[in-house]
Amino acid sequence: MKCYIVIFFIGVCMLFVCSCELETSNNGDLDGMWHLVRVDTLSTSGVKYMEDDKIYWLFQFKLLQLEDKTGNKVSLLMRFEHKDNILRLYDPYIYDRTNGDKPLTDISLSAPYGVNSLEENFSIESLENGKMVLCAESLRLYFRKL
């Protein structure tokens, strides 16, 4: 009798595993939490070191969260696509789980994170050894992975 119960239990477990379609991320090293440590303004050759600031980009599956851990800036959510050496950010929202996320229309809210348009393409210049460098039309962003 115990043998039948064990066989039945194993069969049920196998059905659960086989019936679930698991989605996985193809983001590779991009997934995770990244600290924005430096911003270069390409037009002026200006450099802003941000190691002491608490600006983070958090990548998970197809969603990017832009967060200021000091709480001084509004947190944002964006969808992203990572293909070859291009990172496309689009469909931004103000992160507000209590009242519902609202579409972002004021681009000045995303500027402190290094995002200067509602849809922006970055070239990935480097993504290795826990460091990432992204370049857009006007900025080059340097990150360190946590």
mmCIF file of C-alpha atoms in Angstrom:
data_model
loop_
_atom_site.group_PDB
_atom_site.id
_atom_site.type_symbol
_atom_site.label_atom_id
_atom_site.label_comp_id
_atom_site.label_asym_id
_atom_site.label_seq_id
_atom_site.Cartn_x
_atom_site.Cartn_y
_atom_site.Cartn_z
ATOM 1 C CA MET A 1 0.000 0.000 0.000
ATOM 2 C CA LYS A 2 2.806 2.415 0.879
ATOM 3 C CA CYS A 3 4.435 1.674 -2.465
ATOM 4 C CA TYR A 4 1.297 2.795 -4.326
ATOM 5 C CA ILE A 5 1.123 6.030 -2.346
ATOM 6 C CA VAL A 6 4.774 6.809 -3.116
ATOM 7 C CA ILE A 7 4.280 6.041 -6.818
ATOM 8 C CA PHE A 8 1.116 8.174 -6.893
ATOM 9 C CA PHE A 9 2.935 11.063 -5.164
ATOM 10 C CA ILE A 10 5.860 10.879 -7.594
ATOM 11 C CA GLY A 11 3.435 10.814 -10.533
ATOM 12 C CA VAL A 12 1.583 13.896 -9.274
ATOM 13 C CA CYS A 13 4.885 15.744 -8.763
ATOM 14 C CA MET A 14 5.978 14.876 -12.294
ATOM 15 C CA LEU A 15 2.688 16.178 -13.686
ATOM 16 C CA PHE A 16 3.164 19.503 -11.891
ATOM 17 C CA VAL A 17 6.702 19.885 -13.177
ATOM 18 C CA CYS A 18 5.785 18.936 -16.745
ATOM 19 C CA SER A 19 2.638 21.055 -16.879
ATOM 20 C CA CYS A 20 4.321 24.271 -15.787
ATOM 21 C CA GLU A 21 5.811 26.452 -18.455
ATOM 22 C CA LEU A 22 8.677 28.279 -16.852
ATOM 23 C CA GLU A 23 9.775 31.569 -18.342
ATOM 24 C CA THR A 24 13.418 32.369 -17.938
ATOM 25 C CA SER A 25 15.377 35.513 -18.509
ATOM 26 C CA ASN A 26 17.913 35.772 -21.301
ATOM 27 C CA ASN A 27 19.477 38.827 -19.677
ATOM 28 C CA GLY A 28 22.657 37.099 -18.558
ATOM 29 C CA ASP A 29 24.905 39.373 -16.503
ATOM 30 C CA LEU A 30 22.457 42.272 -16.841
ATOM 31 C CA ASP A 31 19.992 40.894 -14.272
ATOM 32 C CA GLY A 32 20.401 42.202 -10.747
ATOM 33 C CA MET A 33 21.049 45.436 -8.881
ATOM 34 C CA TRP A 34 23.399 48.052 -10.334
ATOM 35 C CA HIS A 35 24.725 51.142 -8.538
ATOM 36 C CA LEU A 36 25.167 54.209 -10.768
ATOM 37 C CA VAL A 37 28.662 55.426 -9.851
ATOM 38 C CA ARG A 38 29.553 57.934 -12.567
ATOM 39 C CA VAL A 39 27.892 59.968 -15.323
ATOM 40 C CA ASP A 40 29.803 61.579 -18.198
ATOM 41 C CA THR A 41 28.114 64.340 -20.201
ATOM 42 C CA LEU A 42 29.374 63.768 -23.733
ATOM 43 C CA SER A 43 28.757 67.262 -25.129
ATOM 44 C CA THR A 44 30.728 69.072 -22.398
ATOM 45 C CA SER A 45 33.140 66.315 -21.302
ATOM 46 C CA GLY A 46 31.759 66.840 -17.799
ATOM 47 C CA VAL A 47 32.082 64.067 -15.231
ATOM 48 C CA LYS A 48 29.926 63.551 -12.154
ATOM 49 C CA TYR A 49 31.086 60.959 -9.627
ATOM 50 C CA MET A 50 28.136 59.376 -7.853
ATOM 51 C CA GLU A 51 29.645 56.683 -5.628
ATOM 52 C CA ASP A 52 28.141 58.349 -2.548
ATOM 53 C CA ASP A 53 24.703 58.723 -4.143
ATOM 54 C CA LYS A 54 22.253 55.892 -3.767
ATOM 55 C CA ILE A 55 20.921 55.647 -7.328
ATOM 56 C CA TYR A 56 20.228 52.072 -8.434
ATOM 57 C CA TRP A 57 18.980 50.288 -11.518
ATOM 58 C CA LEU A 58 17.379 46.907 -10.770
ATOM 59 C CA PHE A 59 16.880 44.532 -13.710
ATOM 60 C CA GLN A 60 14.633 41.501 -13.467
ATOM 61 C CA PHE A 61 13.206 39.578 -16.403
ATOM 62 C CA LYS A 62 11.696 42.370 -18.581
ATOM 63 C CA LEU A 63 11.295 45.071 -15.932
ATOM 64 C CA LEU A 64 13.709 47.783 -14.778
ATOM 65 C CA GLN A 65 13.210 49.640 -11.519
ATOM 66 C CA LEU A 66 15.003 52.960 -11.058
ATOM 67 C CA GLU A 67 15.371 53.705 -7.373
ATOM 68 C CA ASP A 68 16.934 56.310 -5.103
ATOM 69 C CA LYS A 69 17.597 54.530 -1.804
ATOM 70 C CA THR A 70 17.600 57.867 0.056
ATOM 71 C CA GLY A 71 13.946 58.314 -0.867
ATOM 72 C CA ASN A 72 14.537 61.841 -2.206
ATOM 73 C CA LYS A 73 13.547 60.958 -5.768
ATOM 74 C CA VAL A 74 10.489 59.164 -7.066
ATOM 75 C CA SER A 75 11.028 55.507 -8.005
ATOM 76 C CA LEU A 76 10.251 54.507 -11.582
ATOM 77 C CA LEU A 77 9.480 51.317 -13.475
ATOM 78 C CA MET A 78 10.303 50.762 -17.131
ATOM 79 C CA ARG A 79 10.159 47.906 -19.531
ATOM 80 C CA PHE A 80 13.377 47.023 -21.283
ATOM 81 C CA GLU A 81 14.702 44.924 -24.119
ATOM 82 C CA HIS A 82 18.250 43.625 -24.120
ATOM 83 C CA LYS A 83 19.399 42.431 -27.508
ATOM 84 C CA ASP A 84 22.988 42.103 -28.652
ATOM 85 C CA ASN A 85 24.687 45.250 -27.330
ATOM 86 C CA ILE A 86 21.578 47.439 -27.239
ATOM 87 C CA LEU A 87 19.478 48.203 -24.174
ATOM 88 C CA ARG A 88 16.114 49.747 -25.048
ATOM 89 C CA LEU A 89 14.134 51.411 -22.231
ATOM 90 C CA TYR A 90 10.470 52.229 -22.791
ATOM 91 C CA ASP A 91 6.995 52.430 -21.223
ATOM 92 C CA PRO A 92 7.969 54.286 -17.998
ATOM 93 C CA TYR A 93 5.737 54.433 -14.924
ATOM 94 C CA ILE A 94 5.910 56.148 -11.564
ATOM 95 C CA TYR A 95 6.233 53.324 -9.038
ATOM 96 C CA ASP A 96 3.310 53.613 -6.600
ATOM 97 C CA ARG A 97 1.935 50.259 -5.458
ATOM 98 C CA THR A 98 -0.395 51.876 -2.916
ATOM 99 C CA ASN A 99 -2.279 54.115 -5.361
ATOM 100 C CA GLY A 100 -1.445 52.340 -8.604
ATOM 101 C CA ASP A 101 1.483 52.933 -10.934
ATOM 102 C CA LYS A 102 0.940 55.943 -13.189
ATOM 103 C CA PRO A 103 2.434 56.490 -16.646
ATOM 104 C CA LEU A 104 5.402 58.850 -16.573
ATOM 105 C CA THR A 105 4.955 62.015 -18.620
ATOM 106 C CA ASP A 106 7.440 64.356 -16.896
ATOM 107 C CA ILE A 107 10.882 63.323 -18.142
ATOM 108 C CA SER A 108 12.563 65.467 -15.467
ATOM 109 C CA LEU A 109 11.697 62.683 -12.991
ATOM 110 C CA SER A 110 13.874 60.170 -14.846
ATOM 111 C CA ALA A 111 16.803 62.543 -15.561
ATOM 112 C CA PRO A 112 18.482 61.941 -12.147
ATOM 113 C CA TYR A 113 18.734 58.275 -13.138
ATOM 114 C CA GLY A 114 20.448 59.090 -16.451
ATOM 115 C CA VAL A 115 17.368 58.521 -18.606
ATOM 116 C CA ASN A 116 16.514 61.585 -20.691
ATOM 117 C CA SER A 117 13.562 60.455 -22.799
ATOM 118 C CA LEU A 118 10.442 58.325 -22.462
ATOM 119 C CA GLU A 119 12.033 55.795 -24.805
ATOM 120 C CA GLU A 120 15.802 55.601 -24.891
ATOM 121 C CA ASN A 121 18.369 53.317 -26.472
ATOM 122 C CA PHE A 122 21.709 52.704 -24.819
ATOM 123 C CA SER A 123 24.618 50.915 -26.386
ATOM 124 C CA ILE A 124 26.230 48.508 -23.954
ATOM 125 C CA GLU A 125 29.909 49.364 -24.170
ATOM 126 C CA SER A 126 30.913 46.995 -21.388
ATOM 127 C CA LEU A 127 29.167 44.364 -19.277
ATOM 128 C CA GLU A 128 31.661 42.197 -17.428
ATOM 129 C CA ASN A 129 33.277 41.588 -14.056
ATOM 130 C CA GLY A 130 30.466 43.336 -12.178
ATOM 131 C CA LYS A 131 30.850 46.549 -14.155
ATOM 132 C CA MET A 132 28.640 48.018 -16.853
ATOM 133 C CA VAL A 133 29.039 51.041 -19.125
ATOM 134 C CA LEU A 134 26.029 52.324 -21.083
ATOM 135 C CA CYS A 135 26.148 55.088 -23.675
ATOM 136 C CA ALA A 136 23.201 57.108 -24.965
ATOM 137 C CA GLU A 137 23.111 60.153 -27.204
ATOM 138 C CA SER A 138 24.221 62.607 -24.515
ATOM 139 C CA LEU A 139 25.439 60.538 -21.541
ATOM 140 C CA ARG A 140 27.764 57.686 -20.664
ATOM 141 C CA LEU A 141 26.724 55.859 -17.477
ATOM 142 C CA TYR A 142 29.021 53.720 -15.322
ATOM 143 C CA PHE A 143 27.626 51.083 -12.975
ATOM 144 C CA ARG A 144 28.907 48.634 -10.361
ATOM 145 C CA LYS A 145 26.914 45.481 -9.647
ATOM 146 C CA LEU A 146 25.948 44.670 -6.080
#
